[in-house]
mmCIF file of C-alpha atoms in Angstrom:
data_model
loop_
_atom_site.group_PDB
_atom_site.id
_atom_site.type_symbol
_atom_site.label_atom_id
_atom_site.label_comp_id
_atom_site.label_asym_id
_atom_site.label_seq_id
_atom_site.Cartn_x
_atom_site.Cartn_y
_atom_site.Cartn_z
ATOM 1 C CA MET K 1 94.415 75.280 158.184
ATOM 2 C CA SER K 2 96.432 72.103 158.617
ATOM 3 C CA CYS K 3 98.282 70.336 155.832
ATOM 4 C CA LEU K 4 95.762 67.495 156.125
ATOM 5 C CA ASN K 5 92.919 69.868 155.302
ATOM 6 C CA ILE K 6 94.869 71.394 152.425
ATOM 7 C CA ILE K 7 95.711 68.010 150.916
ATOM 8 C CA SER K 8 92.169 66.745 151.448
ATOM 9 C CA ARG K 9 90.785 69.764 149.677
ATOM 10 C CA ASN K 10 93.190 69.204 146.798
ATOM 11 C CA PHE K 11 92.105 65.574 146.455
ATOM 12 C CA SER K 12 88.387 66.380 146.597
ATOM 13 C CA ILE K 13 88.273 68.544 143.490
ATOM 14 C CA SER K 14 86.216 67.191 140.625
ATOM 15 C CA THR K 15 87.333 66.293 137.138
ATOM 16 C CA LEU K 16 85.028 69.017 135.884
ATOM 17 C CA THR K 17 86.931 71.644 137.880
ATOM 18 C CA ARG K 18 90.196 70.548 136.263
ATOM 19 C CA ALA K 19 88.765 70.426 132.752
ATOM 20 C CA ALA K 20 89.670 73.961 131.681
ATOM 21 C CA ILE K 21 93.314 73.709 132.756
ATOM 22 C CA LYS K 22 94.676 70.182 132.781
ATOM 23 C CA ASN K 23 98.199 70.394 131.340
ATOM 24 C CA VAL K 24 100.456 72.897 133.066
ATOM 25 C CA THR K 25 103.918 73.974 131.943
ATOM 26 C CA VAL K 26 106.096 75.594 134.593
ATOM 27 C CA VAL K 27 109.121 77.443 133.230
ATOM 28 C CA GLY K 28 111.776 77.620 135.916
ATOM 29 C CA GLY K 29 112.692 74.896 138.382
ATOM 30 C CA GLY K 30 113.760 77.034 141.305
ATOM 31 C CA LEU K 31 112.103 77.386 144.683
ATOM 32 C CA MET K 32 108.886 78.898 143.339
ATOM 33 C CA GLY K 33 108.687 76.843 140.157
ATOM 34 C CA SER K 34 109.189 73.540 141.948
ATOM 35 C CA GLY K 35 106.535 74.447 144.504
ATOM 36 C CA ILE K 36 104.025 75.383 141.806
ATOM 37 C CA ALA K 37 104.749 72.138 139.970
ATOM 38 C CA GLN K 38 104.301 70.117 143.153
ATOM 39 C CA ILE K 39 100.902 71.505 144.133
ATOM 40 C CA SER K 40 99.668 71.222 140.553
ATOM 41 C CA ALA K 41 100.693 67.572 140.322
ATOM 42 C CA GLN K 42 99.394 66.553 143.727
ATOM 43 C CA SER K 43 96.005 68.072 142.838
ATOM 44 C CA GLY K 44 95.705 65.956 139.704
ATOM 45 C CA HIS K 45 97.174 68.106 136.923
ATOM 46 C CA ASN K 46 99.783 66.995 134.417
ATOM 47 C CA VAL K 47 102.874 69.148 134.838
ATOM 48 C CA THR K 48 105.996 69.688 132.766
ATOM 49 C CA ILE K 49 108.885 71.631 134.257
ATOM 50 C CA VAL K 50 111.145 73.369 131.748
ATOM 51 C CA GLU K 51 114.708 74.444 132.506
ATOM 52 C CA LEU K 52 117.842 75.227 130.531
ATOM 53 C CA ASN K 53 119.737 72.071 131.471
ATOM 54 C CA GLN K 54 118.980 68.573 132.699
ATOM 55 C CA GLU K 55 121.145 68.885 135.800
ATOM 56 C CA VAL K 56 118.868 71.596 137.199
ATOM 57 C CA LEU K 57 115.807 69.537 136.292
ATOM 58 C CA ASP K 58 117.156 66.483 138.105
ATOM 59 C CA LYS K 59 117.760 68.569 141.219
ATOM 60 C CA THR K 60 114.280 70.088 140.967
ATOM 61 C CA HIS K 61 112.658 66.671 140.644
ATOM 62 C CA LYS K 62 114.558 65.416 143.686
ATOM 63 C CA ASN K 63 113.511 68.453 145.724
ATOM 64 C CA ILE K 64 109.860 67.908 144.817
ATOM 65 C CA GLN K 65 110.102 64.230 145.733
ATOM 66 C CA GLN K 66 111.554 65.094 149.140
ATOM 67 C CA SER K 67 108.874 67.721 149.726
ATOM 68 C CA LEU K 68 106.116 65.270 148.831
ATOM 69 C CA GLN K 69 107.624 62.690 151.168
ATOM 70 C CA ARG K 70 107.558 65.201 154.027
ATOM 71 C CA VAL K 71 103.900 65.908 153.333
ATOM 72 C CA ALA K 72 103.084 62.195 153.136
ATOM 73 C CA LYS K 73 104.882 61.480 156.393
ATOM 74 C CA LYS K 74 102.784 64.103 158.126
ATOM 75 C CA VAL K 75 99.403 63.557 156.469
ATOM 76 C CA TYR K 76 99.495 59.761 156.204
ATOM 77 C CA LYS K 77 101.236 59.107 159.485
ATOM 78 C CA GLU K 78 98.956 56.169 160.304
ATOM 79 C CA LYS K 79 98.652 54.943 156.706
ATOM 80 C CA PRO K 80 102.180 54.770 155.258
ATOM 81 C CA GLN K 81 101.110 52.827 152.162
ATOM 82 C CA GLU K 82 98.667 55.570 151.217
ATOM 83 C CA GLY K 83 101.477 58.036 151.738
ATOM 84 C CA GLU K 84 103.693 56.126 149.331
ATOM 85 C CA ASN K 85 100.865 56.065 146.797
ATOM 86 C CA PHE K 86 100.381 59.815 147.204
ATOM 87 C CA VAL K 87 104.051 60.456 146.454
ATOM 88 C CA SER K 88 104.295 58.066 143.502
ATOM 89 C CA GLU K 89 101.039 59.245 141.920
ATOM 90 C CA SER K 90 102.022 62.902 142.261
ATOM 91 C CA LEU K 91 105.458 62.270 140.776
ATOM 92 C CA SER K 92 103.926 60.298 137.907
ATOM 93 C CA ARG K 93 102.198 63.491 136.770
ATOM 94 C CA ILE K 94 105.464 65.449 136.606
ATOM 95 C CA SER K 95 107.748 65.389 133.578
ATOM 96 C CA THR K 96 110.737 67.552 132.722
ATOM 97 C CA SER K 97 112.141 69.016 129.532
ATOM 98 C CA THR K 98 114.745 71.398 128.190
ATOM 99 C CA ASN K 99 112.716 72.058 125.031
ATOM 100 C CA LEU K 100 110.012 74.629 125.712
ATOM 101 C CA ALA K 101 108.900 74.805 122.081
ATOM 102 C CA ASP K 102 107.887 71.141 122.124
ATOM 103 C CA VAL K 103 106.240 71.252 125.525
ATOM 104 C CA VAL K 104 103.911 74.186 124.857
ATOM 105 C CA GLN K 105 102.185 72.308 122.044
ATOM 106 C CA ASN K 106 100.078 70.503 124.636
ATOM 107 C CA SER K 107 99.850 73.192 127.325
ATOM 108 C CA ASP K 108 96.681 74.709 128.700
ATOM 109 C CA LEU K 109 98.712 77.012 130.933
ATOM 110 C CA VAL K 110 102.312 78.210 130.647
ATOM 111 C CA LEU K 111 103.473 79.791 133.893
ATOM 112 C CA GLU K 112 106.913 81.339 134.187
ATOM 113 C CA ALA K 113 108.788 81.477 137.481
ATOM 114 C CA ILE K 114 112.155 82.722 136.270
ATOM 115 C CA VAL K 115 114.431 85.639 137.118
ATOM 116 C CA GLU K 116 112.833 89.064 137.717
ATOM 117 C CA ASN K 117 114.134 90.586 134.508
ATOM 118 C CA LEU K 118 111.701 92.111 132.027
ATOM 119 C CA SER K 119 113.818 91.526 128.930
ATOM 120 C CA ILE K 120 114.335 87.847 129.780
ATOM 121 C CA LYS K 121 110.613 87.364 130.354
ATOM 122 C CA HIS K 122 109.923 89.137 127.044
ATOM 123 C CA LYS K 123 112.290 86.797 125.259
ATOM 124 C CA LEU K 124 110.598 83.776 126.818
ATOM 125 C CA PHE K 125 107.011 84.655 125.934
ATOM 126 C CA LYS K 126 107.856 86.040 122.514
ATOM 127 C CA SER K 127 109.537 82.744 121.614
ATOM 128 C CA ILE K 128 106.373 80.719 122.239
ATOM 129 C CA ASP K 129 103.550 83.134 121.415
ATOM 130 C CA ASP K 130 103.274 82.027 117.785
ATOM 131 C CA ILE K 131 103.726 78.301 118.409
ATOM 132 C CA ALA K 132 101.538 77.700 121.465
ATOM 133 C CA PRO K 133 97.926 76.655 120.772
ATOM 134 C CA GLU K 134 95.391 79.452 120.646
ATOM 135 C CA LYS K 135 93.753 78.139 123.833
ATOM 136 C CA THR K 136 96.959 78.339 125.893
ATOM 137 C CA ILE K 137 96.997 80.846 128.725
ATOM 138 C CA PHE K 138 100.254 82.598 129.602
ATOM 139 C CA ALA K 139 100.961 83.687 133.173
ATOM 140 C CA SER K 140 103.806 85.189 135.167
ATOM 141 C CA ASN K 141 104.697 84.600 138.803
ATOM 142 C CA THR K 142 106.435 87.980 138.985
ATOM 143 C CA SER K 143 106.249 89.729 142.330
ATOM 144 C CA SER K 144 107.229 93.219 141.226
ATOM 145 C CA LEU K 145 107.031 93.686 137.448
ATOM 146 C CA SER K 146 103.993 94.913 135.543
ATOM 147 C CA ILE K 147 101.944 92.096 134.011
ATOM 148 C CA GLY K 148 100.897 94.406 131.182
ATOM 149 C CA GLU K 149 104.511 95.212 130.368
ATOM 150 C CA ILE K 150 105.435 91.523 130.346
ATOM 151 C CA ALA K 151 102.478 90.753 128.069
ATOM 152 C CA ALA K 152 103.321 93.617 125.707
ATOM 153 C CA VAL K 153 105.330 91.360 123.375
ATOM 154 C CA CYS K 154 102.485 88.844 122.995
ATOM 155 C CA LYS K 155 99.518 88.838 120.658
ATOM 156 C CA ARG K 156 97.343 86.895 123.119
ATOM 157 C CA LYS K 157 96.965 89.699 125.647
ATOM 158 C CA ASP K 158 93.454 88.461 126.414
ATOM 159 C CA LYS K 159 95.006 85.198 127.602
ATOM 160 C CA PHE K 160 97.691 86.736 129.798
ATOM 161 C CA ALA K 161 97.555 87.285 133.559
ATOM 162 C CA GLY K 162 99.621 87.301 136.710
ATOM 163 C CA LEU K 163 99.665 84.372 139.131
ATOM 164 C CA HIS K 164 101.656 85.454 142.153
ATOM 165 C CA PHE K 165 102.365 82.623 144.593
ATOM 166 C CA PHE K 166 104.036 82.921 147.978
ATOM 167 C CA ASN K 167 106.960 81.038 149.461
ATOM 168 C CA PRO K 168 106.829 78.207 150.420
ATOM 169 C CA VAL K 169 104.267 77.474 147.708
ATOM 170 C CA PRO K 170 103.043 74.093 149.043
ATOM 171 C CA VAL K 171 102.098 75.721 152.353
ATOM 172 C CA MET K 172 101.128 79.349 151.752
ATOM 173 C CA LYS K 173 97.412 79.493 150.976
ATOM 174 C CA LEU K 174 97.232 82.781 149.083
ATOM 175 C CA LEU K 175 97.395 83.276 145.314
ATOM 176 C CA GLU K 176 97.125 86.731 143.765
ATOM 177 C CA VAL K 177 95.409 86.594 140.374
ATOM 178 C CA VAL K 178 96.353 89.765 138.525
ATOM 179 C CA ARG K 179 94.229 91.053 135.657
ATOM 180 C CA THR K 180 95.309 93.564 133.059
ATOM 181 C CA PRO K 181 92.707 95.626 131.174
ATOM 182 C CA GLU K 182 93.121 93.137 128.300
ATOM 183 C CA THR K 183 92.701 89.931 130.329
ATOM 184 C CA SER K 184 89.455 88.318 129.195
ATOM 185 C CA ASP K 185 86.724 87.182 131.565
ATOM 186 C CA GLU K 186 87.134 83.638 130.252
ATOM 187 C CA THR K 187 90.849 83.616 131.058
ATOM 188 C CA TYR K 188 90.227 85.072 134.492
ATOM 189 C CA GLU K 189 87.516 82.529 135.304
ATOM 190 C CA LYS K 190 89.712 79.620 134.191
ATOM 191 C CA LEU K 191 92.562 80.822 136.391
ATOM 192 C CA MET K 192 90.295 81.328 139.393
ATOM 193 C CA ALA K 193 88.941 77.790 138.927
ATOM 194 C CA TRP K 194 92.484 76.438 138.653
ATOM 195 C CA ALA K 195 93.490 78.298 141.816
ATOM 196 C CA LYS K 196 90.652 76.607 143.674
ATOM 197 C CA ALA K 197 91.582 73.253 142.167
ATOM 198 C CA ILE K 198 95.128 73.450 143.532
ATOM 199 C CA GLY K 199 93.861 74.377 146.983
ATOM 200 C CA LYS K 200 94.658 78.084 147.008
ATOM 201 C CA THR K 201 92.607 81.011 148.235
ATOM 202 C CA ALA K 202 92.679 83.410 145.301
ATOM 203 C CA ILE K 203 92.256 87.155 145.438
ATOM 204 C CA THR K 204 91.946 89.474 142.454
ATOM 205 C CA CYS K 205 94.078 92.529 141.922
ATOM 206 C CA LYS K 206 94.629 95.092 139.209
ATOM 207 C CA ASP K 207 98.026 95.364 137.569
ATOM 208 C CA THR K 208 99.422 97.737 140.181
ATOM 209 C CA PRO K 209 102.997 97.809 141.616
ATOM 210 C CA GLY K 210 103.450 94.946 144.065
ATOM 211 C CA PHE K 211 99.824 93.872 143.645
ATOM 212 C CA VAL K 212 98.355 93.627 147.180
ATOM 213 C CA VAL K 213 100.777 91.888 149.534
ATOM 214 C CA ASN K 214 104.066 93.346 148.315
ATOM 215 C CA ARG K 215 102.507 96.775 147.840
ATOM 216 C CA LEU K 216 101.946 96.760 151.596
ATOM 217 C CA LEU K 217 104.992 94.778 152.740
ATOM 218 C CA VAL K 218 107.761 96.451 150.730
ATOM 219 C CA PRO K 219 106.989 99.986 151.990
ATOM 220 C CA LEU K 220 106.810 98.534 155.518
ATOM 221 C CA MET K 221 110.271 97.015 155.160
ATOM 222 C CA ALA K 222 111.529 100.234 153.568
ATOM 223 C CA GLU K 223 110.264 102.372 156.449
ATOM 224 C CA ALA K 224 111.851 99.987 158.949
ATOM 225 C CA ILE K 225 115.173 100.444 157.150
ATOM 226 C CA ARG K 226 114.686 104.232 157.196
ATOM 227 C CA MET K 227 114.232 103.979 160.957
ATOM 228 C CA LEU K 228 117.613 102.261 161.107
ATOM 229 C CA GLU K 229 119.119 105.011 158.969
ATOM 230 C CA ARG K 230 117.808 107.658 161.355
ATOM 231 C CA GLY K 231 118.833 105.681 164.421
ATOM 232 C CA ASP K 232 115.260 105.677 165.741
ATOM 233 C CA ALA K 233 115.426 102.118 167.065
ATOM 234 C CA SER K 234 117.532 98.983 166.881
ATOM 235 C CA PRO K 235 116.677 96.174 164.445
ATOM 236 C CA ARG K 236 115.782 93.950 167.374
ATOM 237 C CA ASP K 237 113.349 96.459 168.839
ATOM 238 C CA ILE K 238 111.734 97.203 165.472
ATOM 239 C CA ASP K 239 111.071 93.508 164.918
ATOM 240 C CA ILE K 240 109.824 92.874 168.441
ATOM 241 C CA ALA K 241 107.517 95.881 168.150
ATOM 242 C CA MET K 242 105.832 94.565 165.018
ATOM 243 C CA LYS K 243 105.646 90.974 166.236
ATOM 244 C CA LEU K 244 104.251 91.701 169.682
ATOM 245 C CA GLY K 245 102.516 94.989 168.963
ATOM 246 C CA ALA K 246 101.019 94.289 165.540
ATOM 247 C CA GLY K 247 100.830 90.500 165.633
ATOM 248 C CA HIS K 248 103.177 89.964 162.690
ATOM 249 C CA PRO K 249 104.836 86.505 162.586
ATOM 250 C CA MET K 250 108.074 88.160 161.434
ATOM 251 C CA GLY K 251 109.507 91.600 162.005
ATOM 252 C CA PRO K 252 110.180 93.820 158.958
ATOM 253 C CA ILE K 253 113.967 93.570 159.369
ATOM 254 C CA GLU K 254 113.819 89.786 159.572
ATOM 255 C CA LEU K 255 111.543 89.745 156.550
ATOM 256 C CA ALA K 256 113.810 92.087 154.583
ATOM 257 C CA ASP K 257 116.736 89.810 155.305
ATOM 258 C CA TYR K 258 114.781 86.717 154.302
ATOM 259 C CA VAL K 259 113.724 88.270 151.001
ATOM 260 C CA GLY K 260 117.256 89.533 150.321
ATOM 261 C CA HIS K 261 118.570 93.082 150.296
ATOM 262 C CA ASP K 262 119.393 92.937 146.593
ATOM 263 C CA THR K 263 115.804 91.961 145.786
ATOM 264 C CA ASN K 264 114.298 94.643 148.023
ATOM 265 C CA ASN K 265 116.607 97.276 146.587
ATOM 266 C CA SER K 266 115.754 96.303 143.019
ATOM 267 C CA ILE K 267 112.013 96.473 143.730
ATOM 268 C CA ILE K 268 112.152 99.871 145.430
ATOM 269 C CA ASN K 269 114.369 101.381 142.735
ATOM 270 C CA GLY K 270 112.168 99.975 139.981
ATOM 271 C CA TRP K 271 109.010 101.377 141.518
ATOM 272 C CA HIS K 272 110.666 104.745 142.130
ATOM 273 C CA GLU K 273 111.726 104.951 138.506
ATOM 274 C CA LYS K 274 108.134 104.437 137.367
ATOM 275 C CA PHE K 275 106.440 106.442 140.132
ATOM 276 C CA PRO K 276 108.951 109.070 141.317
ATOM 277 C CA GLU K 277 106.210 111.166 142.918
ATOM 278 C CA ASN K 278 105.314 108.451 145.453
ATOM 279 C CA PRO K 279 107.373 108.962 148.652
ATOM 280 C CA LEU K 280 106.799 105.330 149.665
ATOM 281 C CA PHE K 281 109.044 104.326 146.774
ATOM 282 C CA ASN K 282 111.945 106.673 147.520
ATOM 283 C CA PRO K 283 115.351 104.949 147.176
ATOM 284 C CA LEU K 284 117.138 103.736 150.290
ATOM 285 C CA PRO K 285 120.822 104.783 150.384
ATOM 286 C CA PHE K 286 121.462 102.465 153.313
ATOM 287 C CA LEU K 287 120.037 99.489 151.446
ATOM 288 C CA GLN K 288 122.022 100.414 148.345
ATOM 289 C CA LYS K 289 125.177 100.463 150.483
ATOM 290 C CA LEU K 290 124.491 96.926 151.707
ATOM 291 C CA VAL K 291 123.984 95.749 148.133
ATOM 292 C CA ASP K 292 127.134 97.504 146.904
ATOM 293 C CA GLU K 293 129.045 95.722 149.658
ATOM 294 C CA LYS K 294 127.434 92.451 148.504
ATOM 295 C CA ASN K 295 125.813 92.109 151.916
ATOM 296 C CA TRP K 296 122.868 90.135 150.569
ATOM 297 C CA VAL K 297 122.277 88.054 153.696
ATOM 298 C CA SER K 298 119.222 85.880 153.392
ATOM 299 C CA ARG K 299 117.410 83.093 155.187
ATOM 300 C CA LEU K 300 119.333 81.258 157.939
ATOM 301 C CA VAL K 301 121.868 83.978 158.556
ATOM 302 C CA LYS K 302 124.164 84.398 161.523
ATOM 303 C CA ASP K 303 124.678 88.093 162.239
ATOM 304 C CA ILE K 304 124.260 91.245 160.222
ATOM 305 C CA ILE K 305 126.349 94.298 160.973
ATOM 306 C CA VAL K 306 124.350 97.458 160.387
ATOM 307 C CA THR K 307 126.411 100.631 160.144
ATOM 308 C CA ARG K 308 125.108 104.165 160.568
ATOM 309 C CA ASN K 309 127.783 106.829 160.981
ATOM 310 C CA ASN K 310 129.903 105.540 163.865
ATOM 311 C CA PHE K 311 127.286 103.214 165.318
ATOM 312 C CA LEU K 312 127.278 99.450 164.977
ATOM 313 C CA TYR K 313 124.212 97.347 165.409
ATOM 314 C CA ASN K 314 125.136 93.717 165.818
ATOM 315 C CA TYR K 315 121.857 91.935 165.432
ATOM 316 C CA CYS K 316 121.419 88.198 165.702
ATOM 317 C CA PHE K 317 118.383 87.115 163.704
ATOM 318 C CA GLY K 318 117.790 84.120 165.956
ATOM 319 C CA ALA K 319 118.485 80.700 164.463
ATOM 320 C CA GLU K 320 115.941 79.035 166.746
ATOM 321 C CA TYR K 321 113.157 81.327 165.573
ATOM 322 C CA TYR K 322 114.058 80.809 161.941
ATOM 323 C CA TYR K 323 114.272 77.070 162.420
ATOM 324 C CA PHE K 324 110.847 76.920 164.034
ATOM 325 C CA TYR K 325 109.105 79.271 161.631
ATOM 326 C CA PHE K 326 110.470 78.187 158.279
ATOM 327 C CA ILE K 327 111.281 74.528 158.823
ATOM 328 C CA HIS K 328 108.071 74.020 160.778
ATOM 329 C CA ILE K 329 105.833 75.410 158.064
ATOM 330 C CA HIS K 330 107.701 73.452 155.412
ATOM 331 C CA ILE K 331 106.669 70.203 157.058
ATOM 332 C CA CYS K 332 103.397 71.635 158.448
#
């Protein structure tokens, strides 16, 4: 689906659809948080982004403005004035704050997109559970932690769920809505309606490790790395095999690099600790070695040197491919 169709669908939603969730608080102004804030604002919701300091918030606001301008340039190519209106109206719905306690007083939905650390997420939700209105829904954008474990510190477990977006948020259509056994039907229905309102295709998943997408992708990346460990194939050939043989837009080694070796290693080790009997979650010594060496290459990398015994794999990830795939989808 083109960006024009996505934007058109966002603009066509009714006021009734937005009624349940109108005021959205996004905690965390990073890549995911800014994307969530952008799509919420451009679909007619009032959004407040909360961060620890104003400098980060200013940078986040600028990034959102630039992203909206790219969308407007593409969608309203023949109608520049409408494009300017789209940008200004979307930005008018976005505010920023460093005071979460004040912001939540008027929030229908508080969605965190902060660091993947359970204790930090606990601290966040515990600090606002008693002061947020009873109607307020809490949600986490976690990609690997248990929603039930995050919600454990809150009293409103019936109003807690997972909302897992994908990067880049303004472009990727999928949203995983994760229910715990305590998530109420009312909460679930409101979140599904909100997902539709912001132009996402929502799927439902139980609170299982990695939900749907990462539960399939992480073991795939892990097995690709095990193939490197065994010397079964080169990184280049593994990626070409999955792109041309399985129709994947990215190979598993490219994807692992894009996600970041430290992130992949943390996810695998965390799952193994909770489910040691599952061989898909067995730790990866090779990946741990890369992390220990602070070889966390990610995104537009140059080369990665992969060492197994006395063999060197010098693999260029292909700047042209990365430029086309990631920059292209950013601007649709």
